[in-house]
Short mmCIF file of C-alpha atoms in Angstrom, two decimals:
data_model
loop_
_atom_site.label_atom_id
_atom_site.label_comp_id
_atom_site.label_asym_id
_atom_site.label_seq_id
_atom_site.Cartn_x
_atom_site.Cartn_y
_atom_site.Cartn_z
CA UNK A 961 28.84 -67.40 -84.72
CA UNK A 962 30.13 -63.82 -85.58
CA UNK A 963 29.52 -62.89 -81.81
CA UNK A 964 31.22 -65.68 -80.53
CA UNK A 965 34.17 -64.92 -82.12
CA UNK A 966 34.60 -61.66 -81.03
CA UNK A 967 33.81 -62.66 -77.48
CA UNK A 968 36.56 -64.27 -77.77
CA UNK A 969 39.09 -62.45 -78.76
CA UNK A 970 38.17 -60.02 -76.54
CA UNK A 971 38.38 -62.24 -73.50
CA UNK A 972 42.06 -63.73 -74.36
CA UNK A 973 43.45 -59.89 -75.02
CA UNK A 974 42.01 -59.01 -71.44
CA UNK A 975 43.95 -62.44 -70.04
CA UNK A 976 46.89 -61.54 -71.54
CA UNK A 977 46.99 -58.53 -70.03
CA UNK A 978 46.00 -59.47 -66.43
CA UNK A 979 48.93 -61.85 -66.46
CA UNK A 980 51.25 -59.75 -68.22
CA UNK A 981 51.04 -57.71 -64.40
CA UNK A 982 51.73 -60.84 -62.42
CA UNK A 983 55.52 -61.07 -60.49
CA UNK A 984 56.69 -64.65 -60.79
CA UNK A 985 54.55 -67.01 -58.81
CA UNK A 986 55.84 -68.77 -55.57
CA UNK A 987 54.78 -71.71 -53.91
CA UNK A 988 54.96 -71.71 -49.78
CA UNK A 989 54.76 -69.16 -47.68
CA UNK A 990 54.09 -65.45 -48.97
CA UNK A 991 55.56 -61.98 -47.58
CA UNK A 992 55.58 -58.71 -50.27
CA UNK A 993 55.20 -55.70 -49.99
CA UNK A 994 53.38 -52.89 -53.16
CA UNK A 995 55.03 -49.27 -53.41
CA UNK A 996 54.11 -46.81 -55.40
CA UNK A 997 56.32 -42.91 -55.95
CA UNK A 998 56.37 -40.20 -58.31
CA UNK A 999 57.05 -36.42 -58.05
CA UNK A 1000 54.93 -33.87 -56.91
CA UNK A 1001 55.05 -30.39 -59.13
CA UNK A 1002 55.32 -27.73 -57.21
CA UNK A 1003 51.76 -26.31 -56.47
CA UNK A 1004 52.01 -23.44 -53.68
CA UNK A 1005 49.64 -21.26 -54.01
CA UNK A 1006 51.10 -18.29 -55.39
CA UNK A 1007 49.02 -15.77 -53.84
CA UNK A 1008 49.64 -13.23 -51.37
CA UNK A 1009 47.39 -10.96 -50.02
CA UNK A 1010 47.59 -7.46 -47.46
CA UNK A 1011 44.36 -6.14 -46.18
CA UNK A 1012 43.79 -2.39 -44.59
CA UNK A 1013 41.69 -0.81 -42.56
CA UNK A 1014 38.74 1.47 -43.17
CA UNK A 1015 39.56 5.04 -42.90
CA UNK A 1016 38.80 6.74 -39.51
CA UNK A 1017 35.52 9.01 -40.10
CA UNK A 1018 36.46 11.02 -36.64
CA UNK A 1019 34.49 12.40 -34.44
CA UNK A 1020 30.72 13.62 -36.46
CA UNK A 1021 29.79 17.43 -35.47
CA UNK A 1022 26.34 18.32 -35.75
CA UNK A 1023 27.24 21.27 -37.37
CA UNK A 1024 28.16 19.33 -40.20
CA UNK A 1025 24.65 17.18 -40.86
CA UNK A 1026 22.29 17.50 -43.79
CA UNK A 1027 18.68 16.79 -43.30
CA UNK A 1028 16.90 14.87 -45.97
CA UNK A 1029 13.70 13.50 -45.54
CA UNK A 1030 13.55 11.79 -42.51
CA UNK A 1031 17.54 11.11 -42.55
CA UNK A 1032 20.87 12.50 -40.72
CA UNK A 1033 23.47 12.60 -43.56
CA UNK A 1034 27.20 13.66 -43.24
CA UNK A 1035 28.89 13.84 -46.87
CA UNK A 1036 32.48 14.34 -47.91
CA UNK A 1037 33.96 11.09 -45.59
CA UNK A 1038 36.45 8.76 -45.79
CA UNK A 1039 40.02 9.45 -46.88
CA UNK A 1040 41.81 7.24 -50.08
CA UNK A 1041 42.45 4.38 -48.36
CA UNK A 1042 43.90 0.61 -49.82
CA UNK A 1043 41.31 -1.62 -48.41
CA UNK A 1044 43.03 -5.06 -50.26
CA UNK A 1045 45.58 -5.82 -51.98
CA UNK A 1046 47.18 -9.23 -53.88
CA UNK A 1047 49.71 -10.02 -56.09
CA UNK A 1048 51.56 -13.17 -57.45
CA UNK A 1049 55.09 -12.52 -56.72
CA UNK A 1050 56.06 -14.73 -59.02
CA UNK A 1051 55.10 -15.57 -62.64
CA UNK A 1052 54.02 -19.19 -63.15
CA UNK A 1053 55.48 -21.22 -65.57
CA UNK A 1054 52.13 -22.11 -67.19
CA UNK A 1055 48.22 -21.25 -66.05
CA UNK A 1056 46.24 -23.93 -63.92
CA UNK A 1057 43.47 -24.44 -61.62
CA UNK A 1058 42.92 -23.79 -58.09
CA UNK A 1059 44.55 -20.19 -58.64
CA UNK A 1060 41.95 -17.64 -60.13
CA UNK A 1061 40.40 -15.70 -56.57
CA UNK A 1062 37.09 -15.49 -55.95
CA UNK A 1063 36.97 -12.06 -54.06
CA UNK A 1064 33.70 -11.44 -51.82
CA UNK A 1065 33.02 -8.37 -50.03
CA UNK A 1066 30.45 -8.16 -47.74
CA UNK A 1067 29.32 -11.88 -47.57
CA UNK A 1068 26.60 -12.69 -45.12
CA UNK A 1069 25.54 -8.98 -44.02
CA UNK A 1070 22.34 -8.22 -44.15
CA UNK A 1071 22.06 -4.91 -46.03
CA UNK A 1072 24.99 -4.86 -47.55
CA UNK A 1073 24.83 -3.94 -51.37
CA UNK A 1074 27.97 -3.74 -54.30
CA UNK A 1075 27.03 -1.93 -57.43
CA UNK A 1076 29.49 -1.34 -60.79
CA UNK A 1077 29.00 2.76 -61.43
CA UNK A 1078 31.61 2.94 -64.18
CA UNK A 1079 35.27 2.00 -65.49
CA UNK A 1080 36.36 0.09 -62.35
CA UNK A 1081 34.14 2.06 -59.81
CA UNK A 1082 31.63 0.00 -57.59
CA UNK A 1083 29.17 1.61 -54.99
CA UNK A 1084 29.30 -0.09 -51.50
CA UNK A 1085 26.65 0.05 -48.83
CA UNK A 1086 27.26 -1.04 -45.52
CA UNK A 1087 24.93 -1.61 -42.66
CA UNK A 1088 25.89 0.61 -39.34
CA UNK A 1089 24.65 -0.42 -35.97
CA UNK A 1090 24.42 1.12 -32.41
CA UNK A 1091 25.78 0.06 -29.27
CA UNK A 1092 22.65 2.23 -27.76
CA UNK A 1093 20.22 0.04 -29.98
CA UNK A 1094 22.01 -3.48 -28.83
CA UNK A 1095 23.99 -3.34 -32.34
CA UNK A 1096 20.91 -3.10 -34.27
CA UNK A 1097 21.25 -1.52 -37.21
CA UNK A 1098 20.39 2.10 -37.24
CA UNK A 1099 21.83 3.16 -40.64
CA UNK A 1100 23.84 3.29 -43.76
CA UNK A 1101 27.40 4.25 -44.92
CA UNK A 1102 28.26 4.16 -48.78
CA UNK A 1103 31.67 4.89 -50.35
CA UNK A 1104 32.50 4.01 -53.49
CA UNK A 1105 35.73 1.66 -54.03
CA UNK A 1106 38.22 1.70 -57.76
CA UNK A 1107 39.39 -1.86 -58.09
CA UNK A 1108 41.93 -2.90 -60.31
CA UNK A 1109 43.33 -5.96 -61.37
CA UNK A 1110 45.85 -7.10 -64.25
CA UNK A 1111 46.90 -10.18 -65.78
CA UNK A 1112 49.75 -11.11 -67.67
CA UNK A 1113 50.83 -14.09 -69.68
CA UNK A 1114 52.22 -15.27 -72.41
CA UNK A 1115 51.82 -17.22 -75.79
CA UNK A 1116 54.76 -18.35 -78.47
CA UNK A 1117 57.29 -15.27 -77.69
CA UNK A 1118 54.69 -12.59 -77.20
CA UNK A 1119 53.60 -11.50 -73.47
CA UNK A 1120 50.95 -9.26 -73.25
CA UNK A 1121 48.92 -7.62 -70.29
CA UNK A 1122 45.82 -7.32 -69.66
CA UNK A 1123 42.72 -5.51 -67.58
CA UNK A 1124 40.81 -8.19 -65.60
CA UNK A 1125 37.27 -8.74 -65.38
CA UNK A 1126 34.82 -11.56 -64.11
CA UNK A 1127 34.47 -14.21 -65.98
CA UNK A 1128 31.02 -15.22 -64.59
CA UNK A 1129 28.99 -14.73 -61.60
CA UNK A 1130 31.16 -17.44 -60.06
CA UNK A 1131 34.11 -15.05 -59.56
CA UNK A 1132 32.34 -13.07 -56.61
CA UNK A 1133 31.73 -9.23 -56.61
CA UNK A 1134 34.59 -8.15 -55.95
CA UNK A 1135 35.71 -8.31 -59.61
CA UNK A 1136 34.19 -6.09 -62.34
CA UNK A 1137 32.14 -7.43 -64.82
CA UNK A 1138 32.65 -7.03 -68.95
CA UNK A 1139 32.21 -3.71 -70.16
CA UNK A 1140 33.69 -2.00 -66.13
CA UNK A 1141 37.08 -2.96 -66.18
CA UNK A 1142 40.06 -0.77 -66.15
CA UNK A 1143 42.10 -0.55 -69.22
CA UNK A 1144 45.89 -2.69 -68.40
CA UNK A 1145 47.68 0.79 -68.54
CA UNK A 1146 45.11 2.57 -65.99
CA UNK A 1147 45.19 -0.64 -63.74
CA UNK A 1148 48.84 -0.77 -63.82
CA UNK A 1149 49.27 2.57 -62.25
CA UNK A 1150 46.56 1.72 -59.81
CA UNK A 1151 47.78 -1.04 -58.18
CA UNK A 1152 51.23 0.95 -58.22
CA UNK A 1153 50.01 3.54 -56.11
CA UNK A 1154 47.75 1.32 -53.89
CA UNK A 1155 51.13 -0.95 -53.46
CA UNK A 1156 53.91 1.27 -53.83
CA UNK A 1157 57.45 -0.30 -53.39
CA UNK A 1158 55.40 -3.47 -52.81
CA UNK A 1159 54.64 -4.31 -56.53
CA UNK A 1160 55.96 -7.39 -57.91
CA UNK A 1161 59.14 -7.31 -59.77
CA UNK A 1162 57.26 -8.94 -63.44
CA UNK A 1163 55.10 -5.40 -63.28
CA UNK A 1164 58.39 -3.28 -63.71
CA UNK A 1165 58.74 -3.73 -67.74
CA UNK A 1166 56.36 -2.44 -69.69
CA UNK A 1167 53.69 -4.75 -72.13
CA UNK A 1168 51.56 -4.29 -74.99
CA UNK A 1169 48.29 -3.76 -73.76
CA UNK A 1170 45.57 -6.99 -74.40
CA UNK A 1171 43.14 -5.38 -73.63
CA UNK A 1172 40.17 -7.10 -70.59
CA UNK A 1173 40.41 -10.59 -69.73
CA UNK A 1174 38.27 -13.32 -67.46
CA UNK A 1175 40.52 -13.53 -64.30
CA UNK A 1176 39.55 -17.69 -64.64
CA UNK A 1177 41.98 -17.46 -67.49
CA UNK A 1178 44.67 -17.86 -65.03
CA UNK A 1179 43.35 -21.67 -65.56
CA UNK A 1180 44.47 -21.95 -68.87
CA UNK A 1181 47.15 -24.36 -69.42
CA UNK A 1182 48.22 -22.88 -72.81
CA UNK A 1183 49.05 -19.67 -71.29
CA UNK A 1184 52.53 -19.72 -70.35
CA UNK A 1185 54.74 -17.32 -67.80
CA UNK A 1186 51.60 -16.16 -66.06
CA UNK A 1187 50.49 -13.64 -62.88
CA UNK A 1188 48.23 -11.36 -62.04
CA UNK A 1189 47.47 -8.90 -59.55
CA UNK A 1190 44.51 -7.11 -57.51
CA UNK A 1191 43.69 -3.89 -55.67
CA UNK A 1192 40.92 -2.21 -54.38
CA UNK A 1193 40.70 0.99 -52.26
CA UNK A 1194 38.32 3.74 -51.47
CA UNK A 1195 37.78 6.36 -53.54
CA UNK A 1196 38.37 9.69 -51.27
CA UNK A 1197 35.29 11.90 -50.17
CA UNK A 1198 33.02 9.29 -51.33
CA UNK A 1199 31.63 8.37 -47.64
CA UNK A 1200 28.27 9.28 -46.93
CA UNK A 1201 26.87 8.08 -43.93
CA UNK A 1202 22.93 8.31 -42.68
CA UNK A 1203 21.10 7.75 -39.45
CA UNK A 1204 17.34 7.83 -39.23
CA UNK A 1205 16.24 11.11 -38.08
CA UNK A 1206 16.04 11.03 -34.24
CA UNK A 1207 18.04 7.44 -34.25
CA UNK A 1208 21.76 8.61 -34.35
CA UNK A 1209 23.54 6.80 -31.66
CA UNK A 1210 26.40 8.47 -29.76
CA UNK A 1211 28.74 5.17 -30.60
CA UNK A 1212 28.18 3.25 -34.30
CA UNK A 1213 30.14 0.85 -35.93
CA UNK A 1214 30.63 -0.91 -39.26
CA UNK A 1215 32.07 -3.69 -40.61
CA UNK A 1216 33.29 -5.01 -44.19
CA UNK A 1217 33.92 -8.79 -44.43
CA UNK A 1218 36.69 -10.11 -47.07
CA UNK A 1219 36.89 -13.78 -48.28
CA UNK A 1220 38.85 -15.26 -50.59
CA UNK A 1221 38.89 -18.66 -52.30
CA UNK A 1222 40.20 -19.96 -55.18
CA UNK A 1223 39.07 -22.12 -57.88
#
């Protein structure tokens, strides 16, 4: 008897409320018509993103070679060169998804290796191929690249800025994992230089320093009167390139593939 009685109640509250979202009935003939509307926040992407262009090595003199092993090597290469750099113009009015990058270098090439050395210094290796050997791949160049990136938000009355680093393996290699992040202040005048009059107008004031943070946190709804920014650029003299002794072809090239999502 007990479950009866709750059946029943039950059943009668769900009636009430499946006629309670009835129109008044009509008898005949039947034309309507169901709308819905709302608004739409705004939900640009806030991004923006410049990419360079790897530093002319120039013209290789043999002169100029080290023999090691069974290896060509010319040291020394590569200039200081901005390879990419993004920025959120504007602050947003509170953290969400879909914004934190995911910043891959190098995706899909064979040989290609990205290894944290330090305080916001990776090691980049970087198949090179031949047009003599049908763009096989005949050797190596490595550089070394200092990425920065800051984030800034805020919580109550307090905004604060902070280094960035990856919040999981999820975030791609081009951020730096806990414990090789650059301090706020040393990003901050990285990404100045790498950007120059190009820096977003929020980066102008100074903050108190947050110390590191996940880049993901720019999902956090809490956070209010967010942005961040990215750089990453090539540390100078830090080219070394190598050919297999007896392999160096007259014409090489290599390329560095950037993708960026977000999530």
């Amino acid at each position: 008897m007990q479950r009866y009685a709750v059946h029943s109640v039950v059943t009668m509250a769900l009636l009430g409320v499946s006629m309670a979202a009835l129109a008044q009935w009509q008898e005949g003939d039947f034309n309507g018509e169901l709308n819905w509307q709302g608004a739409v926040t705004q939900n640009r992407n806030p991004w923006s993103w410049a990419q360079g262009a790897l530093p002319d090595v120039g013209t290789l003199n043999q002169t100029g070679r080290q023999v090691e092993g069974n290896q060509v090597v010319w040291q020394n290469l590569l200039a200081q060169t901005p390879l990419l750099v993004g920025k959120m113009e504007q602050l947003m009015p509170a953290g969400r998804p879909g914004v934190s990058p995911v910043i891959q270098f190098g995706q899909n090439i064979d040989g290609f290796s990205l290894t944290w050395k330090g305080a916001g210094v990776a090691q980049v290796t970087l198949p090179v191929t031949g047009k003599e050997t049908g763009n096989s791949v005949t050797g190596s160049l490595t550089f070394q690249l200092r990425v920065a990136g800051i984030l800034v938000a805020s919580t109550g009355t307090t905004r604060r800025g902070y280094g960035v680093i990856a919040g999981d393996v999820d975030d791609g290699n081009g951020v730096p994992p806990s414990g090789s992040g650059l301090s706020y202040d040393v990003a901050v005048s990285a990404l100045q230089a790498m950007a120059g009059t190009q820096v977003p107008t929020w980066l102008a004031g100074a903050l108190a320093d947050g110390g590191t943070i996940a880049l993901n946190a720019l999902h956090d709804g809490q956070a209010q009167a967010t942005g961040a920014m990215y750089g990453a650029e090539i540390l100078p003299g830090s080219g070394t390139l190598r050919f297999t002794a007896g392999k160096v072809p007259k014409h090489w090239r290599v390329s560095l593939p950037v993708r960026i999502t977000y999530r």
